[in-house]
Short mmCIF file of C-alpha atoms and ligand atoms in Angstrom, two decimals:
data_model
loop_
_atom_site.label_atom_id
_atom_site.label_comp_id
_atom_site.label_asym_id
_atom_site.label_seq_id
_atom_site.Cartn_x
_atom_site.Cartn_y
_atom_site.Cartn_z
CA UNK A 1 119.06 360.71 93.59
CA UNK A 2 115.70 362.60 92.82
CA UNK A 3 114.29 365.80 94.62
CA UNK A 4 111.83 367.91 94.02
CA UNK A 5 112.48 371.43 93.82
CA UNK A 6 110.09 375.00 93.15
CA UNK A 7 111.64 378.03 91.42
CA UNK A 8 110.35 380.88 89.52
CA UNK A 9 110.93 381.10 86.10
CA UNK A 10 109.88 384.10 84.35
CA UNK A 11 107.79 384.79 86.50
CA UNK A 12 105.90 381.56 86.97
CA UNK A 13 105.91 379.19 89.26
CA UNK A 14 107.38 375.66 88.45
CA UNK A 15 107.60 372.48 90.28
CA UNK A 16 109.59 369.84 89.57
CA UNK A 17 111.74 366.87 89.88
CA UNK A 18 115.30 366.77 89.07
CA UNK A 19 117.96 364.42 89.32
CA UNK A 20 120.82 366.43 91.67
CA UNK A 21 123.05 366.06 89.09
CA UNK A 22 120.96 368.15 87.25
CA UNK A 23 122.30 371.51 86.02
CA UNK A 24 119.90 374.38 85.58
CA UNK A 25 120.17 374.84 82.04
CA UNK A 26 118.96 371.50 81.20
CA UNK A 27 116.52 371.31 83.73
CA UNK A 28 114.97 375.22 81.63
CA UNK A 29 115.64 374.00 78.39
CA UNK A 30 115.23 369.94 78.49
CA UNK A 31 112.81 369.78 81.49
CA UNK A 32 110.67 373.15 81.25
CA UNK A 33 111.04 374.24 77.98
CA UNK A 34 112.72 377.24 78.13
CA UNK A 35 115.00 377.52 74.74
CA UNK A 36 116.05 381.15 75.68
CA UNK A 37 119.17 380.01 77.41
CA UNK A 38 121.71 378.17 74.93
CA UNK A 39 123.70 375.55 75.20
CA UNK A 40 127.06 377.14 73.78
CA UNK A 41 130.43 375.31 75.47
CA UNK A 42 128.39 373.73 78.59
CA UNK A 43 131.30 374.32 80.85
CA UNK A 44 131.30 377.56 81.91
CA UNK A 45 133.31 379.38 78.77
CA UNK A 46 131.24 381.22 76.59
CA UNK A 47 127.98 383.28 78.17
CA UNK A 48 125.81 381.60 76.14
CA UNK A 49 123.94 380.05 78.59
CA UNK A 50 123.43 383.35 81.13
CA UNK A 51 120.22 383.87 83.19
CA UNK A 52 119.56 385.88 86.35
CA UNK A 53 119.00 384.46 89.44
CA UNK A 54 117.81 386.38 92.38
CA UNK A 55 119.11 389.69 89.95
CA UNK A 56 122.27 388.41 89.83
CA UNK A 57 123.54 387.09 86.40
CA UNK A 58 124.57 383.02 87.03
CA UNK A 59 126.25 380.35 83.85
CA UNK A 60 123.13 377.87 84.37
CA UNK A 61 125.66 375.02 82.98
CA UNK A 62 127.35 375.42 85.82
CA UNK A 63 124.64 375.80 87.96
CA UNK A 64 122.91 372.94 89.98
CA UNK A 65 118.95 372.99 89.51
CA UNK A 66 118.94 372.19 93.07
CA UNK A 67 120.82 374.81 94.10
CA UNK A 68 117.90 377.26 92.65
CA UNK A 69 115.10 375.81 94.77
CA UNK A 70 112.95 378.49 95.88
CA UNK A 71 114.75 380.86 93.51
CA UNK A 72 113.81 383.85 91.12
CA UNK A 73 115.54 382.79 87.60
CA UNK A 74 114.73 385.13 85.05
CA UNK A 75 115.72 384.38 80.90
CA UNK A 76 115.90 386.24 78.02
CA UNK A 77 112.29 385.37 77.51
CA UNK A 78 111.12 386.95 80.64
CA UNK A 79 113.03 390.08 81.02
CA UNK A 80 110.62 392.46 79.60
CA UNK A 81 108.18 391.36 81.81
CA UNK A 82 110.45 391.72 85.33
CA UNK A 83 111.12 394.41 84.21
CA UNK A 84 107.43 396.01 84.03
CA UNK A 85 106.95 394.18 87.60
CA UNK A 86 109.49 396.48 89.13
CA UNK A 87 107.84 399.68 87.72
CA UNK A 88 110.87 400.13 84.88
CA UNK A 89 110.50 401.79 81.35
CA UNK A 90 109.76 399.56 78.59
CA UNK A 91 110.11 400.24 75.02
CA UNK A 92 107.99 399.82 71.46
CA UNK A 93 106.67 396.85 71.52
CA UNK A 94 107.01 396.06 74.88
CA UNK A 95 110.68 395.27 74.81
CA UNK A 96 113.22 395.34 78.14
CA UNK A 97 115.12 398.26 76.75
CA UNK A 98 118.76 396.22 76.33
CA UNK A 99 116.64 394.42 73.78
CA UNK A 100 115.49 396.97 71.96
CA UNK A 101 118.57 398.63 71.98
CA UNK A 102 120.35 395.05 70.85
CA UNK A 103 117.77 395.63 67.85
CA UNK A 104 118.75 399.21 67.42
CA UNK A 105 122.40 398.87 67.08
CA UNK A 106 122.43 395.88 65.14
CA UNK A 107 124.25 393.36 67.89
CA UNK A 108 123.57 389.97 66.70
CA UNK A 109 123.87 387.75 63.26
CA UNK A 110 123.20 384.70 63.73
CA UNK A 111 121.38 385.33 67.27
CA UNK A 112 123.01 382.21 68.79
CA UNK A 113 124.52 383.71 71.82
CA UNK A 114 121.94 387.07 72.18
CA UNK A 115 119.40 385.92 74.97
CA UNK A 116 122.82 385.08 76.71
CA UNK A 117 124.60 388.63 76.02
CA UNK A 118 121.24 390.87 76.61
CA UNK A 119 120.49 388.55 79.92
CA UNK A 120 124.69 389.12 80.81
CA UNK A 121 124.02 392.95 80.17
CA UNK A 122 121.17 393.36 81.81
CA UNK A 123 122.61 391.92 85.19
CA UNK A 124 126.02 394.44 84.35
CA UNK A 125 124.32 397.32 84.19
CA UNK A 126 122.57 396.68 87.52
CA UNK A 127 126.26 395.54 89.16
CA UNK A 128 127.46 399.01 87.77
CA UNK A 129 124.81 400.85 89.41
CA UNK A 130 125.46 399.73 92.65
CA UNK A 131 128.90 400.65 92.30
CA UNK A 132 130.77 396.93 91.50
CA UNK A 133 134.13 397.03 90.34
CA UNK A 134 136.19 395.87 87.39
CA UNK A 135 139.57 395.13 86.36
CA UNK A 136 138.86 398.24 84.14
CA UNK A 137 138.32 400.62 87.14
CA UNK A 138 137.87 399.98 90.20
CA UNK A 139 133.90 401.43 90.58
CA UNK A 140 131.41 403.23 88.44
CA UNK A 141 134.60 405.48 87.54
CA UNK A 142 134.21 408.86 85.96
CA UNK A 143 134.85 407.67 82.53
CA UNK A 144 131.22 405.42 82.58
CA UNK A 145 130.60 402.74 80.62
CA UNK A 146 132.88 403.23 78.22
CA UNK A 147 134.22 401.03 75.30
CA UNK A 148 137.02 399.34 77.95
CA UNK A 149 134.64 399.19 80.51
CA UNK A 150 131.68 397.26 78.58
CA UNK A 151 134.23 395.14 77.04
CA UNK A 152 135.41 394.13 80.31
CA UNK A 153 132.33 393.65 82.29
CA UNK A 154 131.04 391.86 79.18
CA UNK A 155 133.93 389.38 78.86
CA UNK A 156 131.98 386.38 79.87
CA UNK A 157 129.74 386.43 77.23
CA UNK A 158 131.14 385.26 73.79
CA UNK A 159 130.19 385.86 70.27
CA UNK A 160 131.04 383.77 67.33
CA UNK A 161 130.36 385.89 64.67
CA UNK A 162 132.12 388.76 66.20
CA UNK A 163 129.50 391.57 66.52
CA UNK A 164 131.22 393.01 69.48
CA UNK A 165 131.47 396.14 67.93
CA UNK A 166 127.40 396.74 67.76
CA UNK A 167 127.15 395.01 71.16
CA UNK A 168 129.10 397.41 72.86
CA UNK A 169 127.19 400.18 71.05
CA UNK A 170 124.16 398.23 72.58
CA UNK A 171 124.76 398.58 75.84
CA UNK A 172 126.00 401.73 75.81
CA UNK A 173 122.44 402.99 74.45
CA UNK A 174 120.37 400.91 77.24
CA UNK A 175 122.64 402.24 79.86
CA UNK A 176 122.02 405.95 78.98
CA UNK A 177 119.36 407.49 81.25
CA UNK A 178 115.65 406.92 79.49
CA UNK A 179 115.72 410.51 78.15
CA UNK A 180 118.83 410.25 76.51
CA UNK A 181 118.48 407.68 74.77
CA UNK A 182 118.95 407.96 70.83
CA UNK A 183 118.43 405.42 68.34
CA UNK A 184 120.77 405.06 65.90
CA UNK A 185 120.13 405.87 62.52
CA UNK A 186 120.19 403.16 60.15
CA UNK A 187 124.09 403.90 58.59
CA UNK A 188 125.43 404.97 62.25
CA UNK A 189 123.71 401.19 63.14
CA UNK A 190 125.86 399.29 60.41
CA UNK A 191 128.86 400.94 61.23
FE1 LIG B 201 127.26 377.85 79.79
FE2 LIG B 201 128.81 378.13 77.64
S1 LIG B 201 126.94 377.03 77.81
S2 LIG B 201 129.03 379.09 79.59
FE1 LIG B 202 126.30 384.73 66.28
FE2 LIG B 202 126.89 386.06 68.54
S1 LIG B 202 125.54 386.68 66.93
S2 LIG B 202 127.37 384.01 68.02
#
């Protein structure tokens, strides 16, 4: 069965028809043509696939495109700029600053699952704010975001070539308050 459904992606307004089988990855990537989102495991396993919907961070594989009608779904490809809508800093070159930090640190190879992990962290850091919990502590805890904590709240997003080392470091920077924030030099980057 067909229905029609309007969401906004990256900030623009799209109207379509999906089957309701549909998921909401392949409706971005097949139907709209938004490659940010990647097809990793397409059941739910590896992060690769991670956009925000409403500001909340959602597996689109395992999400039903109809599900999203009326929606605000926002990709890698769109962060920067829902991210200048709600008055936050951007960065050189007009970057959301968990990408630029992702850039900083080094936190990718081959890039594959990246627009997942910088969506996934993006959505984290805003769950910390508000005070969610982990199985690491139960709130923002005194300790911050440290290495446990990241790991934790990060746990849904997987990378194959292992750079979860620099990722962590990644986060870490974009979660420091604007002032703080310190770009690694070139050796602390590769280590
Ligand atoms: Fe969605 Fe792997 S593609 S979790
Ligand atoms: Fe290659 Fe993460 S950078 S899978």
């Amino acid at each position: 069965m067909d229905t029609e459904i309007t969401m906004r992606v990256d900030g623009a307004r799209r109207r379509l028809t999906v089957d309701t089988r549909t998921t909401l990855l392949d409706a971005l990537r097949e139907r709209l043509g938004v490659t940010s989102p990647k097809k990793g495991c397409d059941h739910g396993q590896c992060g690769a696939c991670t956009v925000l919907s409403g500001g909340r961070r959602v597996l689109s594989c395992l999400t039903l495109a109809v599900t999203q009608d009326g929606a605000e779904v926002v990709t890698a490809e769109g962060l920067a700029a829902a991210e200048a809508t709600e008055g936050g800093p951007l960065t050189d070159g007009g970057l959301h600053p968990v990408q630029r930090a992702f850039i900083d640190c080094d936190a990718f190879q081959c890039g594959y699952c990246t627009p997942g992990q910088v969506v996934s962290a993006v959505g984290m850091l805003q769950e910390f704010a508000r005070g969610g919990p982990s199985a690491v502590t139960r709130g923002t805890g005194a300790a911050g975001l440290d290495r446990a904590e990241v790991a934790e709240r990060m746990s849904g997003n997987l990378c194959r070539c292992a750079a979860y080392v620099n990722i962590v470091r990644a986060v870490q920077q974009a979660a420091a308050p604007a002032t703080d924030r310190q770009r690694p030099t070139g050796s602390e980057a590769a280590r």
